[in-house]
């Protein structure tokens, strides 16, 4: 049996927002830490991931690191190199749009199914997820300085809200694919936000989330689907503008989508 360690749970936080504790393998720990760093932009696109560097960074032996890298390769976060090594997957506008449009296909179908099956429990979860997202956004906006902890909390609450929208779709495949595509767009959003000051005055993402909530709990299927697709495409347009520019702009606190 592989050795296990205690770590904070990544799901089902307590009522006070704190995470519980679970036992995970060393490989799972390295996977979570490396994936988090990829999402944060700690490694540049295309950067080689030397095993010795990762061993020192994460305090692990080579075997758990290789297991984590193979998992991330299956998620298209890293790629194999000709020398049997790994590097961070490159970013491209074309791939970003491919991920965005595929996410729209998956999530809009899941949303239609979710609204068809919606009940009181689904609505309660959705309203709660929206409230938690709003609180996390307020804390991030009010912080005196950028905070990785608040950024991670905001990202988690954002994912929970979008998952709550489609949570009644009754398809594990759709939910799994949605999670994978969310991760791909997140990988583009975070570095893009680091190179911009805001989405701009023409867009209020908080209002977009509120409108999505209102349309969903009103069981407005066509309105909800159209809003969700537009929500994703606006973010993709923002990312395209940013990653097509020279990377010489200040850090940001731009909102999620």
Coordinates of C-alpha atoms in Angstrom, one line a residue:
X1 CA 0.0 0.0 0.0
X2 CA 1.3 3.5 -0.9
X3 CA 2.1 5.8 2.0
X4 CA -0.6 8.4 2.7
X5 CA -0.5 11.8 4.3
X6 CA -3.1 14.2 5.7
X7 CA -4.2 17.1 3.6
X8 CA -7.0 19.7 3.4
X9 CA -10.0 18.5 1.5
X10 CA -10.7 20.1 -1.8
X11 CA -14.4 19.6 -1.7
X12 CA -17.3 19.8 0.7
X13 CA -16.0 22.7 2.9
X14 CA -17.6 23.2 6.3
X15 CA -20.3 25.8 7.0
X16 CA -17.6 28.3 8.0
X17 CA -15.8 27.8 4.7
X18 CA -12.9 25.9 6.2
X19 CA -11.7 22.7 4.7
X20 CA -11.8 19.3 6.4
X21 CA -8.9 16.9 6.4
X22 CA -8.4 13.7 4.2
X23 CA -5.7 11.2 3.7
X24 CA -4.1 11.2 0.2
X25 CA -1.0 9.6 -1.5
X26 CA 2.2 11.4 -2.1
X27 CA 1.5 11.3 -5.8
X28 CA -1.9 13.1 -5.2
X29 CA -0.2 15.7 -3.1
X30 CA 2.4 16.4 -5.8
X31 CA -0.4 16.4 -8.5
X32 CA -2.4 19.0 -6.6
X33 CA 0.6 21.3 -5.9
X34 CA 1.9 21.1 -9.4
X35 CA -1.5 21.6 -10.9
X36 CA -2.1 24.6 -8.7
X37 CA 1.3 26.1 -9.7
X38 CA 0.5 25.6 -13.4
X39 CA -2.8 27.4 -13.0
X40 CA -1.2 30.2 -11.2
X41 CA 1.3 30.7 -14.0
X42 CA 4.3 29.7 -11.8
X43 CA 5.8 28.0 -14.8
X44 CA 6.0 29.6 -18.3
X45 CA 4.2 27.9 -21.2
X46 CA 6.6 25.5 -22.9
X47 CA 9.0 25.5 -19.8
X48 CA 10.8 22.2 -19.3
X49 CA 9.9 20.4 -16.0
X50 CA 13.1 18.9 -14.8
X51 CA 12.5 16.1 -12.3
X52 CA 15.3 17.4 -10.0
X53 CA 13.8 20.8 -9.9
X54 CA 10.3 19.4 -9.1
X55 CA 11.9 17.1 -6.4
X56 CA 13.4 20.1 -4.7
X57 CA 10.2 22.2 -5.1
X58 CA 7.7 19.7 -3.8
X59 CA 10.0 17.6 -1.5
X60 CA 9.1 14.3 -3.1
X61 CA 10.8 11.4 -4.7
X62 CA 10.8 10.9 -8.5
X63 CA 8.1 8.2 -8.6
X64 CA 5.2 10.3 -7.2
X65 CA 6.4 13.2 -9.4
X66 CA 6.2 11.0 -12.6
X67 CA 2.8 9.8 -11.6
X68 CA 1.6 13.3 -11.1
X69 CA 3.1 14.4 -14.5
X70 CA 1.4 11.6 -16.3
X71 CA -2.0 12.6 -14.8
X72 CA -1.4 16.2 -15.9
X73 CA -0.4 15.0 -19.4
X74 CA -3.8 13.2 -19.7
X75 CA -5.4 16.5 -18.8
X76 CA -3.3 18.3 -21.4
X77 CA -1.6 20.5 -18.8
X78 CA 1.8 19.2 -19.7
X79 CA 3.2 17.4 -22.7
X80 CA 5.9 14.8 -23.3
X81 CA 9.2 15.8 -24.9
X82 CA 11.4 13.8 -27.2
X83 CA 13.9 13.2 -24.4
X84 CA 11.2 11.4 -22.3
X85 CA 10.7 14.4 -20.2
X86 CA 7.9 16.8 -19.7
X87 CA 7.2 20.5 -20.3
X88 CA 4.3 22.9 -19.7
X89 CA 1.7 22.8 -22.5
X90 CA 2.0 25.9 -24.7
X91 CA -0.8 28.5 -24.9
X92 CA -2.3 29.5 -28.2
X93 CA -5.3 31.6 -29.2
X94 CA -6.6 28.8 -31.5
X95 CA -6.5 26.2 -28.7
X96 CA -8.1 28.6 -26.2
X97 CA -11.0 29.2 -28.6
X98 CA -11.3 25.4 -29.2
X99 CA -11.6 24.8 -25.5
X100 CA -14.1 27.6 -25.1
X101 CA -16.4 26.5 -27.8
X102 CA -16.2 22.9 -26.7
X103 CA -17.0 24.0 -23.2
X104 CA -20.1 25.9 -24.5
X105 CA -21.3 22.7 -26.2
X106 CA -20.9 20.6 -23.1
X107 CA -22.1 23.1 -20.5
X108 CA -25.1 24.4 -22.4
X109 CA -26.3 20.9 -23.0
X110 CA -25.7 20.1 -19.3
X111 CA -27.6 23.3 -18.3
X112 CA -30.6 22.4 -20.5
X113 CA -30.7 19.0 -18.7
X114 CA -30.2 20.5 -15.3
X115 CA -33.1 22.9 -15.7
X116 CA -35.3 20.1 -16.9
X117 CA -34.5 18.2 -13.7
X118 CA -34.3 21.2 -11.4
X119 CA -35.9 20.9 -7.9
X120 CA -35.8 22.7 -4.6
X121 CA -32.5 21.1 -3.6
X122 CA -30.8 22.2 -6.8
X123 CA -32.1 25.7 -6.4
X124 CA -30.9 25.9 -2.8
X125 CA -27.4 24.7 -3.8
X126 CA -27.3 27.2 -6.7
X127 CA -28.4 30.2 -4.6
X128 CA -25.9 29.2 -1.9
X129 CA -23.1 28.9 -4.4
X130 CA -23.8 32.3 -5.8
X131 CA -23.8 33.9 -2.3
X132 CA -20.5 32.2 -1.5
X133 CA -19.1 33.5 -4.8
X134 CA -20.3 37.0 -4.1
X135 CA -18.7 37.0 -0.6
X136 CA -15.4 35.7 -2.0
X137 CA -15.4 38.4 -4.7
X138 CA -16.0 41.1 -2.1
X139 CA -13.2 39.9 0.1
X140 CA -10.8 39.8 -2.9
X141 CA -11.8 43.3 -4.0
X142 CA -11.5 44.7 -0.4
X143 CA -8.0 43.2 0.2
X144 CA -5.3 45.8 0.7
X145 CA -2.9 43.7 -1.4
X146 CA -3.3 40.7 -3.8
X147 CA -3.6 37.5 -1.8
X148 CA -3.0 34.0 -3.2
X149 CA -5.3 32.6 -0.5
X150 CA -8.2 34.9 -1.5
X151 CA -7.5 34.2 -5.1
X152 CA -7.7 30.4 -4.6
X153 CA -10.9 30.8 -2.5
X154 CA -12.5 33.0 -5.3
X155 CA -11.5 30.4 -7.9
X156 CA -13.0 27.6 -5.9
X157 CA -16.3 29.5 -5.3
X158 CA -16.5 30.4 -9.0
X159 CA -16.1 26.7 -10.0
X160 CA -18.8 25.7 -7.4
X161 CA -21.2 28.2 -8.9
X162 CA -20.8 27.0 -12.5
X163 CA -21.0 23.4 -11.3
X164 CA -24.2 24.2 -9.3
X165 CA -25.8 25.5 -12.5
X166 CA -25.4 22.1 -14.2
X167 CA -25.6 20.0 -11.1
X168 CA -28.9 18.4 -11.9
X169 CA -28.0 17.3 -15.4
X170 CA -27.8 13.6 -14.2
X171 CA -24.8 12.8 -16.3
X172 CA -21.5 12.1 -14.8
X173 CA -19.8 12.2 -18.2
X174 CA -21.1 15.8 -18.8
X175 CA -20.0 16.8 -15.3
X176 CA -16.5 15.3 -15.7
X177 CA -16.0 16.9 -19.2
X178 CA -17.2 20.2 -17.8
X179 CA -14.6 20.0 -15.0
X180 CA -11.8 19.2 -17.5
X181 CA -12.8 22.1 -19.8
X182 CA -13.1 24.5 -16.9
X183 CA -9.5 23.6 -16.0
X184 CA -8.3 24.3 -19.5
X185 CA -10.0 27.8 -19.6
X186 CA -8.7 28.5 -16.1
X187 CA -5.2 27.9 -17.3
X188 CA -5.7 30.7 -19.8
X189 CA -7.6 33.0 -17.6
X190 CA -5.2 33.3 -14.7
X191 CA -2.1 34.3 -16.8
X192 CA -4.3 36.6 -18.8
X193 CA -5.6 38.4 -15.7
X194 CA -2.0 38.8 -14.5
X195 CA -1.4 40.9 -17.6
X196 CA -4.5 43.2 -17.4
X197 CA -5.9 45.8 -15.0
X198 CA -9.5 44.7 -15.5
X199 CA -12.0 43.3 -17.9
X200 CA -13.0 46.9 -18.7
X201 CA -15.9 49.2 -18.1
X202 CA -17.9 47.5 -20.9
X203 CA -18.3 44.4 -18.7
X204 CA -19.5 43.6 -15.2
X205 CA -18.9 39.9 -14.5
X206 CA -20.7 40.1 -11.2
X207 CA -23.8 41.2 -13.0
X208 CA -23.4 38.4 -15.5
X209 CA -23.4 35.8 -12.7
X210 CA -26.4 37.4 -11.1
X211 CA -28.3 37.4 -14.4
X212 CA -27.4 33.7 -14.9
X213 CA -28.7 32.9 -11.4
X214 CA -32.0 34.8 -12.0
X215 CA -32.6 33.2 -15.4
X216 CA -31.8 29.7 -14.1
X217 CA -34.0 29.9 -11.0
X218 CA -36.8 31.2 -13.3
X219 CA -36.3 28.1 -15.4
X220 CA -35.7 30.2 -18.5
X221 CA -33.9 27.5 -20.5
X222 CA -33.2 29.5 -23.7
X223 CA -32.3 32.7 -21.8
X224 CA -30.0 30.8 -19.5
X225 CA -28.2 28.9 -22.3
X226 CA -27.7 32.1 -24.3
X227 CA -26.3 34.0 -21.3
X228 CA -23.9 31.2 -20.4
X229 CA -22.5 31.0 -24.0
X230 CA -22.1 34.7 -24.1
X231 CA -20.5 34.7 -20.7
X232 CA -17.8 32.3 -21.9
X233 CA -17.2 34.0 -25.2
X234 CA -16.7 37.4 -23.6
X235 CA -14.0 35.9 -21.4
X236 CA -12.4 34.2 -24.4
X237 CA -12.4 37.6 -26.2
X238 CA -10.7 39.2 -23.2
X239 CA -8.1 36.4 -23.1
X240 CA -7.3 36.8 -26.8
X241 CA -6.7 40.5 -26.5
X242 CA -4.4 40.0 -23.5
X243 CA -2.3 37.1 -24.6
X244 CA -1.8 38.7 -28.1
X245 CA -0.2 41.7 -26.4
X246 CA 3.4 42.1 -25.1
X247 CA 3.5 40.9 -21.5
X248 CA 4.5 44.2 -20.0
X249 CA 1.4 45.3 -18.1
X250 CA 0.7 45.4 -14.3
X251 CA -0.9 42.7 -12.2
X252 CA -4.7 42.6 -11.9
X253 CA -7.7 41.5 -9.9
X254 CA -10.0 40.9 -12.9
X255 CA -13.1 38.8 -12.2
X256 CA -13.8 35.2 -13.2
X257 CA -16.0 33.8 -15.9

